[in-house]
Tab-separated table of C-alpha atoms in Angstrom:
chain	number	residue	atom	x	y	z
A	1	MET	CA	3.567	22.052	-9.612
A	2	GLU	CA	2.316	19.891	-6.936
A	3	ILE	CA	3.930	16.917	-6.007
A	4	GLY	CA	2.211	13.741	-4.105
A	5	LEU	CA	4.745	11.237	-2.223
A	6	VAL	CA	3.925	7.453	-1.841
A	7	LEU	CA	5.484	5.380	0.630
A	8	GLY	CA	5.136	1.854	0.326
A	9	GLY	CA	5.221	-1.101	2.973
A	10	GLY	CA	8.229	-3.473	3.456
A	11	GLY	CA	9.263	-4.130	6.928
A	12	ALA	CA	12.901	-2.937	6.997
A	13	ARG	CA	13.312	-2.472	3.430
A	14	GLY	CA	11.029	0.639	3.739
A	15	ILE	CA	14.779	1.925	5.370
A	16	ALA	CA	15.401	2.919	1.292
A	17	HIS	CA	12.382	5.288	1.346
A	18	ILE	CA	15.094	7.693	3.348
A	19	PRO	CA	17.319	8.402	0.229
A	20	VAL	CA	14.186	9.639	-1.742
A	21	LEU	CA	13.135	12.104	1.352
A	22	GLU	CA	16.791	13.297	0.953
A	23	ALA	CA	16.537	14.364	-2.705
A	24	PHE	CA	13.848	15.826	-2.383
A	25	ASP	CA	16.048	17.882	0.207
A	26	ASP	CA	18.580	18.453	-2.107
A	27	LEU	CA	16.444	19.871	-4.143
A	28	GLY	CA	14.657	22.543	-2.030
A	29	LEU	CA	11.330	20.723	-2.263
A	30	LYS	CA	8.675	19.679	-0.231
A	31	PRO	CA	5.454	17.172	-1.402
A	32	CYS	CA	2.134	18.931	-1.182
A	33	CYS	CA	0.901	15.326	0.632
A	34	ILE	CA	2.166	12.265	1.076
A	35	ALA	CA	0.628	8.571	1.946
A	36	GLY	CA	2.236	5.973	3.396
A	37	THR	CA	1.717	2.209	4.346
A	38	SER	CA	3.234	0.477	7.278
A	39	ILE	CA	7.081	1.431	6.373
A	40	GLY	CA	6.312	4.279	4.448
A	41	ALA	CA	4.021	5.458	7.307
A	42	LEU	CA	6.579	5.446	9.801
A	43	VAL	CA	8.927	7.312	7.333
A	44	GLY	CA	6.546	9.371	6.195
A	45	GLY	CA	4.998	10.657	8.901
A	46	ALA	CA	7.906	11.844	10.459
A	47	TYR	CA	8.911	13.521	7.025
A	48	ALA	CA	5.283	15.154	7.493
A	49	ALA	CA	5.889	16.324	11.032
A	50	GLY	CA	9.103	18.358	9.802
A	51	LEU	CA	12.164	16.137	9.674
A	52	SER	CA	14.544	16.234	7.023
A	53	GLY	CA	15.652	13.135	5.724
A	54	ASP	CA	18.951	13.901	6.825
A	55	ASP	CA	17.159	13.668	10.273
A	56	ILE	CA	15.160	10.018	9.676
A	57	ARG	CA	18.560	9.076	8.736
A	58	ALA	CA	20.433	9.651	11.632
A	59	HIS	CA	17.671	8.686	13.943
A	60	VAL	CA	17.511	5.170	12.132
A	61	ILE	CA	21.393	4.354	12.243
A	62	ALA	CA	21.249	5.644	16.054
A	63	LEU	CA	18.383	3.456	16.656
A	64	LEU	CA	19.247	0.559	14.500
A	65	THR	CA	22.948	0.189	13.203
A	66	THR	CA	24.204	-2.304	15.733
A	67	ARG	CA	22.420	-4.406	18.703
A	68	LYS	CA	25.109	-2.840	21.037
A	69	GLU	CA	23.883	0.567	20.306
A	70	LEU	CA	20.002	-0.270	20.822
A	71	TRP	CA	20.780	-1.927	23.898
A	72	LYS	CA	22.962	0.931	25.223
A	73	LYS	CA	19.922	2.871	24.246
A	74	ILE	CA	17.484	0.784	26.349
A	75	PHE	CA	19.292	0.915	29.527
A	76	SER	CA	20.603	4.683	29.261
A	77	GLY	CA	17.102	5.605	30.139
A	78	LYS	CA	14.252	3.608	28.462
A	79	ILE	CA	14.836	0.296	29.759
A	80	THR	CA	10.794	0.638	31.527
A	81	GLU	CA	9.911	1.715	27.941
A	82	PHE	CA	11.382	-0.770	26.215
A	83	PHE	CA	9.700	-3.648	28.706
A	84	SER	CA	6.569	-2.291	28.529
A	85	MET	CA	6.231	-2.752	24.703
A	86	ILE	CA	6.596	-6.857	25.515
A	87	ASP	CA	3.314	-9.433	26.184
A	88	ILE	CA	4.105	-12.727	26.506
A	89	ASN	CA	0.494	-13.597	27.503
A	90	PRO	CA	-0.286	-15.778	25.112
A	91	SER	CA	-4.323	-15.181	24.940
A	92	ARG	CA	-3.054	-11.393	23.121
A	93	PRO	CA	-2.757	-10.751	19.681
A	94	ALA	CA	0.561	-10.198	19.059
A	95	VAL	CA	4.006	-9.987	21.683
A	96	ILE	CA	4.806	-6.142	20.899
A	97	ASN	CA	2.307	-3.305	22.034
A	98	GLY	CA	1.974	-1.034	19.188
A	99	ASP	CA	1.500	2.188	21.145
A	100	ALA	CA	4.753	1.553	23.248
A	101	LEU	CA	6.389	0.708	20.049
A	102	MET	CA	5.488	4.148	18.628
A	103	GLU	CA	7.051	5.647	21.786
A	104	PHE	CA	10.459	3.510	21.704
A	105	VAL	CA	10.856	4.076	17.718
A	106	PHE	CA	9.195	7.132	16.422
A	107	PRO	CA	11.542	10.208	16.288
A	108	GLU	CA	10.927	12.983	19.014
A	109	ILE	CA	8.312	15.539	16.999
A	110	THR	CA	6.161	18.604	18.132
A	111	ALA	CA	3.145	17.375	16.271
A	112	GLU	CA	0.741	15.076	18.004
A	113	THR	CA	-2.162	15.270	15.924
A	114	PHE	CA	-2.408	15.308	11.932
A	115	ASP	CA	-3.696	18.749	12.229
A	116	GLN	CA	-0.328	19.868	13.617
A	117	LEU	CA	1.802	18.045	10.752
A	118	GLN	CA	3.864	20.598	8.354
A	119	ILE	CA	2.416	18.533	5.272
A	120	PRO	CA	-1.096	16.689	4.787
A	121	PHE	CA	-0.264	13.020	5.824
A	122	ALA	CA	-2.364	9.668	5.428
A	123	ALA	CA	-1.542	6.515	6.962
A	124	VAL	CA	-2.668	3.337	5.663
A	125	ALA	CA	-4.049	0.365	7.858
A	126	THR	CA	-6.273	-2.713	7.292
A	127	ASP	CA	-9.967	-2.924	8.602
A	128	PHE	CA	-9.541	-6.368	9.854
A	129	PHE	CA	-13.521	-7.144	10.065
A	130	ALA	CA	-13.962	-4.638	6.883
A	131	GLY	CA	-11.031	-6.675	4.904
A	132	THR	CA	-10.295	-3.513	3.336
A	133	PHE	CA	-7.830	-0.707	3.745
A	134	THR	CA	-8.631	2.374	5.492
A	135	ILE	CA	-6.905	5.754	5.235
A	136	VAL	CA	-6.795	7.625	8.689
A	137	ASN	CA	-5.963	11.408	8.387
A	138	SER	CA	-7.384	12.497	11.720
A	139	GLY	CA	-6.680	12.243	15.389
A	140	SER	CA	-3.549	10.984	17.064
A	141	VAL	CA	0.101	10.583	14.478
A	142	LYS	CA	1.216	8.254	16.446
A	143	GLN	CA	-1.568	5.933	16.766
A	144	ALA	CA	-2.187	6.040	12.957
A	145	ILE	CA	1.269	4.944	12.318
A	146	ALA	CA	0.970	2.030	15.045
A	147	ALA	CA	-2.082	1.251	13.233
A	148	SER	CA	-0.285	0.892	10.274
A	149	ILE	CA	2.787	-1.233	11.285
A	150	ALA	CA	0.310	-3.750	13.732
A	151	LEU	CA	2.202	-7.041	11.701
A	152	PRO	CA	-0.664	-9.772	12.722
A	153	GLY	CA	1.134	-11.696	15.401
A	154	LEU	CA	4.071	-9.292	16.470
A	155	ILE	CA	2.563	-5.909	17.110
A	156	SER	CA	-0.535	-5.089	18.468
A	157	PRO	CA	-3.430	-3.629	16.112
A	158	GLN	CA	-5.246	-0.349	16.935
A	159	LYS	CA	-8.336	0.259	17.829
A	160	ILE	CA	-9.740	3.680	16.222
A	161	ASN	CA	-13.365	4.912	15.225
A	162	GLY	CA	-14.831	1.806	16.516
A	163	CYS	CA	-12.574	-0.460	13.864
A	164	LEU	CA	-9.512	-3.014	14.512
A	165	LEU	CA	-7.039	-2.358	12.339
A	166	ILE	CA	-4.126	-3.940	11.315
A	167	ASP	CA	-0.766	-3.674	8.895
A	168	GLY	CA	-1.870	-1.677	5.982
A	169	GLY	CA	0.576	-3.624	3.345
A	170	ILE	CA	-2.213	-6.766	4.009
A	171	THR	CA	-4.280	-4.886	1.531
A	172	ASN	CA	-3.092	-2.294	0.385
A	173	PRO	CA	0.875	-2.122	-0.247
A	174	LEU	CA	1.618	0.798	-2.414
A	175	PRO	CA	-1.338	3.522	-1.423
A	176	ILE	CA	-1.562	5.535	-4.194
A	177	ASP	CA	-5.234	6.062	-3.893
A	178	GLY	CA	-4.276	7.199	-0.212
A	179	LEU	CA	-2.976	10.393	-1.255
A	180	ALA	CA	-5.170	13.240	-0.439
A	181	CYS	CA	-4.792	15.477	-2.822
A	182	ASP	CA	-5.748	15.397	-6.151
A	183	GLY	CA	-4.828	17.102	-9.725
A	184	VAL	CA	-1.197	16.525	-8.197
A	185	LYS	CA	2.089	14.820	-9.887
A	186	ILE	CA	2.649	11.394	-8.042
A	187	ILE	CA	5.895	9.629	-7.382
A	188	ALA	CA	5.334	6.277	-5.858
A	189	VAL	CA	8.318	4.176	-4.077
A	190	ASP	CA	7.646	0.318	-4.078
A	191	VAL	CA	9.650	-1.654	-1.550
A	192	THR	CA	7.905	-4.693	-1.325
A	193	GLY	CA	10.880	-6.640	-2.857
A	194	GLY	CA	10.816	-10.164	-3.871
A	195	PRO	CA	11.841	-13.627	-2.934
A	196	GLN	CA	15.944	-14.096	-3.700
A	197	PRO	CA	17.746	-17.600	-4.722
A	198	GLU	CA	21.072	-17.535	-2.672
A	199	GLY	CA	22.931	-20.307	-4.418
A	200	HIS	CA	22.347	-23.937	-2.975
A	201	LYS	CA	21.019	-22.096	0.444
A	202	LYS	CA	18.638	-24.327	1.418
A	203	LEU	CA	15.245	-21.792	2.523
A	204	LYS	CA	14.106	-21.582	5.713
A	205	SER	CA	10.470	-21.955	6.374
A	206	THR	CA	10.270	-18.020	7.267
A	207	ASP	CA	11.488	-17.564	4.056
A	208	LEU	CA	8.671	-19.182	2.573
A	209	VAL	CA	6.700	-17.046	4.459
A	210	TYR	CA	7.731	-14.072	3.835
A	211	GLY	CA	8.676	-14.761	0.103
A	212	SER	CA	4.939	-15.507	0.071
A	213	SER	CA	4.121	-12.263	1.234
A	214	GLN	CA	5.946	-10.527	-1.304
A	215	LEU	CA	4.827	-12.545	-3.747
A	216	MET	CA	1.209	-11.487	-2.615
A	217	GLN	CA	2.045	-7.547	-2.083
A	218	ARG	CA	3.846	-7.228	-5.522
A	219	GLN	CA	0.773	-8.538	-7.456
A	220	MET	CA	-1.582	-6.453	-5.568
A	221	THR	CA	0.922	-3.039	-6.611
A	222	LYS	CA	0.921	-4.393	-9.853
A	223	HIS	CA	-2.840	-4.258	-9.861
A	224	LYS	CA	-2.775	-1.022	-8.148
A	225	LEU	CA	-0.413	0.497	-10.727
A	226	GLU	CA	-2.851	-0.505	-13.746
A	227	LYS	CA	-5.503	1.378	-12.165
A	228	TYR	CA	-3.793	4.206	-10.828
A	229	PRO	CA	-0.937	5.264	-13.454
A	230	VAL	CA	1.722	7.181	-11.502
A	231	ASP	CA	4.060	9.520	-12.577
A	232	VAL	CA	6.787	8.280	-11.508
A	233	PHE	CA	7.571	4.783	-9.889
A	234	LEU	CA	10.915	3.931	-8.524
A	235	GLN	CA	11.628	0.405	-6.886
A	236	PRO	CA	15.212	0.618	-4.797
A	237	ASN	CA	17.609	-2.459	-5.234
A	238	ILE	CA	16.770	-3.790	-1.795
A	239	ASP	CA	15.332	-7.440	-2.539
A	240	ARG	CA	17.946	-9.253	-0.776
A	241	PHE	CA	16.983	-7.723	2.438
A	242	ARG	CA	13.918	-9.614	4.632
A	243	VAL	CA	11.349	-7.690	6.364
A	244	LEU	CA	12.427	-8.083	9.935
A	245	ASP	CA	16.376	-7.030	8.718
A	246	PHE	CA	16.146	-4.041	10.767
A	247	PHE	CA	19.677	-3.943	12.162
A	248	LYS	CA	20.921	-4.151	8.429
A	249	ALA	CA	19.794	-0.912	8.336
A	250	LYS	CA	23.472	0.946	7.276
A	251	ALA	CA	23.812	-2.042	4.624
A	252	ILE	CA	19.915	-1.313	3.117
A	253	LEU	CA	21.028	2.586	3.011
A	254	ASP	CA	24.232	1.659	1.142
A	255	ALA	CA	21.936	-0.214	-1.244
A	256	SER	CA	19.550	2.071	-2.019
A	257	ASN	CA	21.559	5.287	-1.900
A	258	PRO	CA	21.288	5.046	-5.610
A	259	ILE	CA	17.548	6.031	-5.593
A	260	ARG	CA	18.344	9.489	-4.377
A	261	GLU	CA	20.166	10.609	-7.785
A	262	GLN	CA	17.565	8.698	-9.911
A	263	THR	CA	14.687	10.172	-7.852
A	264	LYS	CA	16.087	13.531	-8.141
A	265	VAL	CA	16.679	12.942	-12.204
A	266	ALA	CA	12.726	12.108	-11.839
A	267	LEU	CA	12.169	15.725	-10.142
A	268	ASP	CA	13.971	17.763	-12.449
A	269	ARG	CA	12.555	15.974	-15.524
A	270	LEU	CA	9.010	16.382	-14.165
A	271	ILE	CA	9.878	20.162	-13.256
A	272	SER	CA	11.245	20.710	-16.530
A	273	ALA	CA	8.114	19.432	-18.187
A	274	ALA	CA	5.873	21.480	-16.572
A	275	PRO	CA	3.876	24.139	-18.254
Protein backbone atom coordinates (compact mmCIF):
# COMPACT_ATOMS: atom_id res chain seq x y z
CA MET A 1 0.00 0.00 0.00
CA GLU A 2 1.22 3.50 -0.86
CA ILE A 3 0.41 6.66 1.07
CA GLY A 4 0.40 10.21 -0.22
CA LEU A 5 0.89 13.06 2.23
CA VAL A 6 -0.66 16.53 1.90
CA LEU A 7 0.65 19.34 4.13
CA GLY A 8 -1.43 22.51 4.24
CA GLY A 9 -0.58 26.16 4.72
CA GLY A 10 -1.03 28.19 7.89
CA GLY A 11 2.10 30.16 8.65
CA ALA A 12 3.66 29.32 12.01
CA ARG A 13 0.89 26.80 12.66
CA GLY A 14 2.55 24.63 10.02
CA ILE A 15 5.22 23.74 12.57
CA ALA A 16 2.55 21.25 13.70
CA HIS A 17 3.30 19.19 10.58
CA ILE A 18 6.48 17.96 12.23
CA PRO A 19 4.86 15.44 14.65
CA VAL A 20 3.05 13.91 11.66
CA LEU A 21 6.38 13.30 9.94
CA GLU A 22 7.76 11.86 13.17
CA ALA A 23 4.85 9.40 13.24
CA PHE A 24 5.87 8.10 9.81
CA ASP A 25 9.43 7.73 11.08
CA ASP A 26 8.26 5.93 14.23
CA LEU A 27 6.60 3.28 12.08
CA GLY A 28 9.45 3.07 9.56
CA LEU A 29 7.18 4.34 6.78
CA LYS A 30 7.70 6.91 4.05
CA PRO A 31 5.00 8.53 1.92
CA CYS A 32 5.27 7.75 -1.78
CA CYS A 33 4.63 11.42 -2.62
CA ILE A 34 4.19 14.75 -0.84
CA ALA A 35 2.36 17.93 -1.78
CA GLY A 36 2.66 21.07 0.30
CA THR A 37 1.38 24.62 0.32
CA SER A 38 3.29 27.49 1.94
CA ILE A 39 4.68 26.29 5.31
CA GLY A 40 3.58 22.80 4.24
CA ALA A 41 5.87 23.10 1.23
CA LEU A 42 8.74 24.26 3.45
CA VAL A 43 8.38 21.32 5.85
CA GLY A 44 7.46 18.81 3.16
CA GLY A 45 10.37 19.80 0.94
CA ALA A 46 12.87 19.23 3.75
CA TYR A 47 11.35 15.82 4.46
CA ALA A 48 11.33 14.87 0.78
CA ALA A 49 15.04 15.75 0.65
CA GLY A 50 15.81 13.09 3.24
CA LEU A 51 15.66 14.86 6.59
CA SER A 52 13.82 13.01 9.35
CA GLY A 53 11.02 14.51 11.41
CA ASP A 54 13.43 14.72 14.35
CA ASP A 55 15.96 16.55 12.15
CA ILE A 56 13.36 19.12 11.15
CA ARG A 57 12.18 19.55 14.75
CA ALA A 58 15.74 20.18 15.93
CA HIS A 59 16.34 22.67 13.12
CA VAL A 60 13.15 24.61 13.89
CA ILE A 61 13.85 24.72 17.63
CA ALA A 62 17.42 25.89 17.06
CA LEU A 63 16.28 28.59 14.67
CA LEU A 64 13.11 29.83 16.31
CA THR A 65 12.78 28.89 19.98
CA THR A 66 13.98 32.26 21.26
CA ARG A 67 14.86 35.57 19.71
CA LYS A 68 18.18 35.43 21.57
CA GLU A 69 19.16 32.18 19.83
CA LEU A 70 18.08 33.53 16.46
CA TRP A 71 20.21 36.65 16.88
CA LYS A 72 23.15 34.51 17.98
CA LYS A 73 22.75 32.56 14.75
CA ILE A 74 22.60 35.76 12.74
CA PHE A 75 25.76 37.17 14.30
CA SER A 76 27.68 33.90 14.17
CA GLY A 77 28.34 34.17 10.47
CA LYS A 78 25.12 34.83 8.62
CA ILE A 79 24.83 38.54 9.26
CA THR A 80 25.34 39.48 5.61
CA GLU A 81 22.92 36.82 4.52
CA PHE A 82 20.34 38.02 7.04
CA PHE A 83 20.43 41.64 5.96
CA SER A 84 20.27 40.59 2.33
CA MET A 85 16.72 39.46 3.10
CA ILE A 86 15.56 42.96 4.02
CA ASP A 87 14.43 45.36 1.31
CA ILE A 88 13.05 48.66 2.57
CA ASN A 89 12.52 50.17 -0.89
CA PRO A 90 8.83 51.26 -0.85
CA SER A 91 8.58 50.66 -4.61
CA ARG A 92 9.27 46.94 -4.13
CA PRO A 93 6.36 44.47 -3.70
CA ALA A 94 7.65 42.99 -0.43
CA VAL A 95 9.86 43.55 2.60
CA ILE A 96 11.71 40.21 2.56
CA ASN A 97 13.62 38.74 -0.35
CA GLY A 98 12.28 35.20 -0.78
CA ASP A 99 15.49 33.73 -2.18
CA ALA A 100 17.60 35.09 0.68
CA LEU A 101 14.99 33.98 3.20
CA MET A 102 15.18 30.40 1.91
CA GLU A 103 18.96 30.40 2.19
CA PHE A 104 18.68 31.59 5.78
CA VAL A 105 15.87 29.38 7.17
CA PHE A 106 15.87 26.21 5.07
CA PRO A 107 17.86 23.24 6.43
CA GLU A 108 21.03 22.32 4.57
CA ILE A 109 20.19 19.60 2.07
CA THR A 110 22.04 17.91 -0.76
CA ALA A 111 19.10 18.03 -3.17
CA GLU A 112 19.10 21.24 -5.17
CA THR A 113 16.60 20.11 -7.81
CA PHE A 114 13.42 18.06 -7.70
CA ASP A 115 14.97 15.09 -9.46
CA GLN A 116 17.48 14.79 -6.59
CA LEU A 117 14.79 14.42 -3.91
CA GLN A 118 14.29 11.10 -2.16
CA ILE A 119 10.48 11.40 -2.26
CA PRO A 120 8.47 12.88 -5.17
CA PHE A 121 7.35 16.32 -4.05
CA ALA A 122 5.22 19.19 -5.33
CA ALA A 123 5.14 22.77 -4.01
CA VAL A 124 1.87 24.58 -4.62
CA ALA A 125 1.88 28.30 -5.35
CA THR A 126 -0.56 30.84 -6.80
CA ASP A 127 -0.22 32.29 -10.29
CA PHE A 128 -0.89 35.94 -9.52
CA PHE A 129 -2.15 36.99 -12.95
CA ALA A 130 -4.03 33.79 -13.81
CA GLY A 131 -5.61 33.72 -10.35
CA THR A 132 -5.21 29.97 -10.03
CA PHE A 133 -3.00 27.60 -8.10
CA THR A 134 -0.06 26.06 -9.87
CA ILE A 135 2.02 22.99 -9.09
CA VAL A 136 5.81 23.35 -9.15
CA ASN A 137 7.60 19.99 -9.27
CA SER A 138 10.67 20.63 -11.39
CA GLY A 139 13.70 22.89 -11.34
CA SER A 140 15.06 24.44 -8.15
CA VAL A 141 13.53 23.08 -4.93
CA LYS A 142 14.32 26.23 -2.95
CA GLN A 143 12.87 28.55 -5.57
CA ALA A 144 9.67 26.50 -5.73
CA ILE A 145 9.29 26.69 -1.95
CA ALA A 146 10.12 30.40 -2.00
CA ALA A 147 7.21 30.85 -4.41
CA SER A 148 4.88 28.78 -2.25
CA ILE A 149 5.62 30.88 0.88
CA ALA A 150 5.60 34.29 -0.88
CA LEU A 151 3.04 35.99 1.34
CA PRO A 152 2.00 39.21 -0.49
CA GLY A 153 3.43 42.38 1.00
CA LEU A 154 5.88 40.47 3.17
CA ILE A 155 7.88 38.01 1.03
CA SER A 156 8.82 38.72 -2.57
CA PRO A 157 7.11 36.74 -5.36
CA GLN A 158 9.01 34.39 -7.65
CA LYS A 159 9.00 34.29 -11.43
CA ILE A 160 9.01 30.67 -12.66
CA ASN A 161 8.40 29.64 -16.26
CA GLY A 162 7.22 33.16 -17.08
CA CYS A 163 4.62 33.21 -14.27
CA LEU A 164 4.60 35.49 -11.24
CA LEU A 165 4.00 33.19 -8.28
CA ILE A 166 2.85 34.04 -4.76
CA ASP A 167 1.73 32.14 -1.64
CA GLY A 168 -0.11 28.93 -2.47
CA GLY A 169 -2.44 29.28 0.51
CA ILE A 170 -4.30 32.06 -1.28
CA THR A 171 -5.85 29.63 -3.77
CA ASN A 172 -5.13 26.16 -2.35
CA PRO A 173 -4.49 25.95 1.40
CA LEU A 174 -4.75 22.13 1.43
CA PRO A 175 -3.43 20.86 -1.94
CA ILE A 176 -5.03 17.43 -2.12
CA ASP A 177 -5.12 17.81 -5.89
CA GLY A 178 -1.43 18.65 -5.92
CA LEU A 179 -0.23 15.09 -5.35
CA ALA A 180 1.80 13.71 -8.23
CA CYS A 181 0.63 10.14 -7.69
CA ASP A 182 -2.65 8.33 -8.30
CA GLY A 183 -4.39 5.41 -6.66
CA VAL A 184 -2.87 5.92 -3.21
CA LYS A 185 -4.24 6.41 0.28
CA ILE A 186 -4.15 10.09 1.17
CA ILE A 187 -3.36 11.65 4.53
CA ALA A 188 -4.09 15.39 4.65
CA VAL A 189 -2.96 17.69 7.46
CA ASP A 190 -4.89 20.95 7.82
CA VAL A 191 -3.29 23.77 9.84
CA THR A 192 -5.40 26.72 8.67
CA GLY A 193 -6.87 27.05 12.15
CA GLY A 194 -9.53 29.61 12.99
CA PRO A 195 -9.98 32.80 15.01
CA GLN A 196 -10.40 32.15 18.72
CA PRO A 197 -12.12 34.35 21.35
CA GLU A 198 -9.77 35.53 24.08
CA GLY A 199 -12.08 36.48 26.93
CA HIS A 200 -12.81 40.20 26.93
CA LYS A 201 -9.62 41.13 25.13
CA LYS A 202 -10.23 43.73 22.45
CA LEU A 203 -9.26 42.48 19.01
CA LYS A 204 -6.60 44.36 17.08
CA SER A 205 -6.97 45.13 13.40
CA THR A 206 -4.30 42.53 12.64
CA ASP A 207 -6.37 39.91 14.53
CA LEU A 208 -9.30 40.66 12.25
CA VAL A 209 -7.17 40.51 9.11
CA TYR A 210 -5.49 37.21 9.99
CA GLY A 211 -8.73 35.73 11.34
CA SER A 212 -10.61 36.64 8.17
CA SER A 213 -7.91 34.96 6.11
CA GLN A 214 -8.27 31.83 8.24
CA LEU A 215 -12.03 31.79 7.68
CA MET A 216 -11.61 32.05 3.91
CA GLN A 217 -8.99 29.30 3.86
CA ARG A 218 -11.15 27.09 6.06
CA GLN A 219 -14.03 27.42 3.60
CA MET A 220 -11.75 26.62 0.66
CA THR A 221 -10.50 23.56 2.51
CA LYS A 222 -14.06 22.41 3.23
CA HIS A 223 -14.98 22.60 -0.46
CA LYS A 224 -11.73 20.90 -1.44
CA LEU A 225 -12.46 17.97 0.85
CA GLU A 226 -15.97 17.64 -0.54
CA LYS A 227 -14.55 17.38 -4.04
CA TYR A 228 -11.51 15.26 -3.15
CA PRO A 229 -12.25 13.03 -0.13
CA VAL A 230 -9.19 11.81 1.73
CA ASP A 231 -8.55 8.63 3.71
CA VAL A 232 -7.23 10.41 6.80
CA PHE A 233 -7.86 14.04 7.75
CA LEU A 234 -5.77 15.47 10.58
CA GLN A 235 -6.18 18.80 12.37
CA PRO A 236 -3.66 19.58 15.13
CA ASN A 237 -5.06 21.60 18.00
CA ILE A 238 -3.22 24.82 17.21
CA ASP A 239 -6.04 27.32 16.51
CA ARG A 240 -4.83 29.68 19.24
CA PHE A 241 -1.59 30.38 17.39
CA ARG A 242 -1.33 33.10 14.78
CA VAL A 243 0.18 32.96 11.35
CA LEU A 244 3.35 34.84 12.40
CA ASP A 245 3.87 33.17 15.80
CA PHE A 246 7.11 31.57 14.67
CA PHE A 247 8.89 32.44 17.92
CA LYS A 248 6.32 30.26 19.71
CA ALA A 249 7.68 27.21 17.90
CA LYS A 250 8.18 25.15 21.06
CA ALA A 251 4.65 25.90 22.28
CA ILE A 252 3.23 24.96 18.88
CA LEU A 253 5.16 21.68 18.94
CA ASP A 254 3.97 20.94 22.49
CA ALA A 255 0.35 21.64 21.52
CA SER A 256 0.56 19.50 18.39
CA ASN A 257 2.44 16.53 19.86
CA PRO A 258 -0.81 14.51 20.35
CA ILE A 259 -1.23 14.41 16.57
CA ARG A 260 1.83 12.14 16.45
CA GLU A 261 -0.04 9.28 18.14
CA GLN A 262 -3.22 10.04 16.19
CA THR A 263 -1.24 9.73 12.97
CA LYS A 264 0.27 6.40 14.02
CA VAL A 265 -3.17 5.03 14.87
CA ALA A 266 -4.50 6.19 11.50
CA LEU A 267 -1.55 4.66 9.65
CA ASP A 268 -1.97 1.37 11.51
CA ARG A 269 -5.64 1.30 10.51
CA LEU A 270 -4.84 1.98 6.87
CA ILE A 271 -2.24 -0.77 6.81
CA SER A 272 -4.51 -3.25 8.61
CA ALA A 273 -7.36 -2.57 6.20
CA ALA A 274 -5.20 -3.02 3.12
CA PRO A 275 -6.00 -6.18 1.09
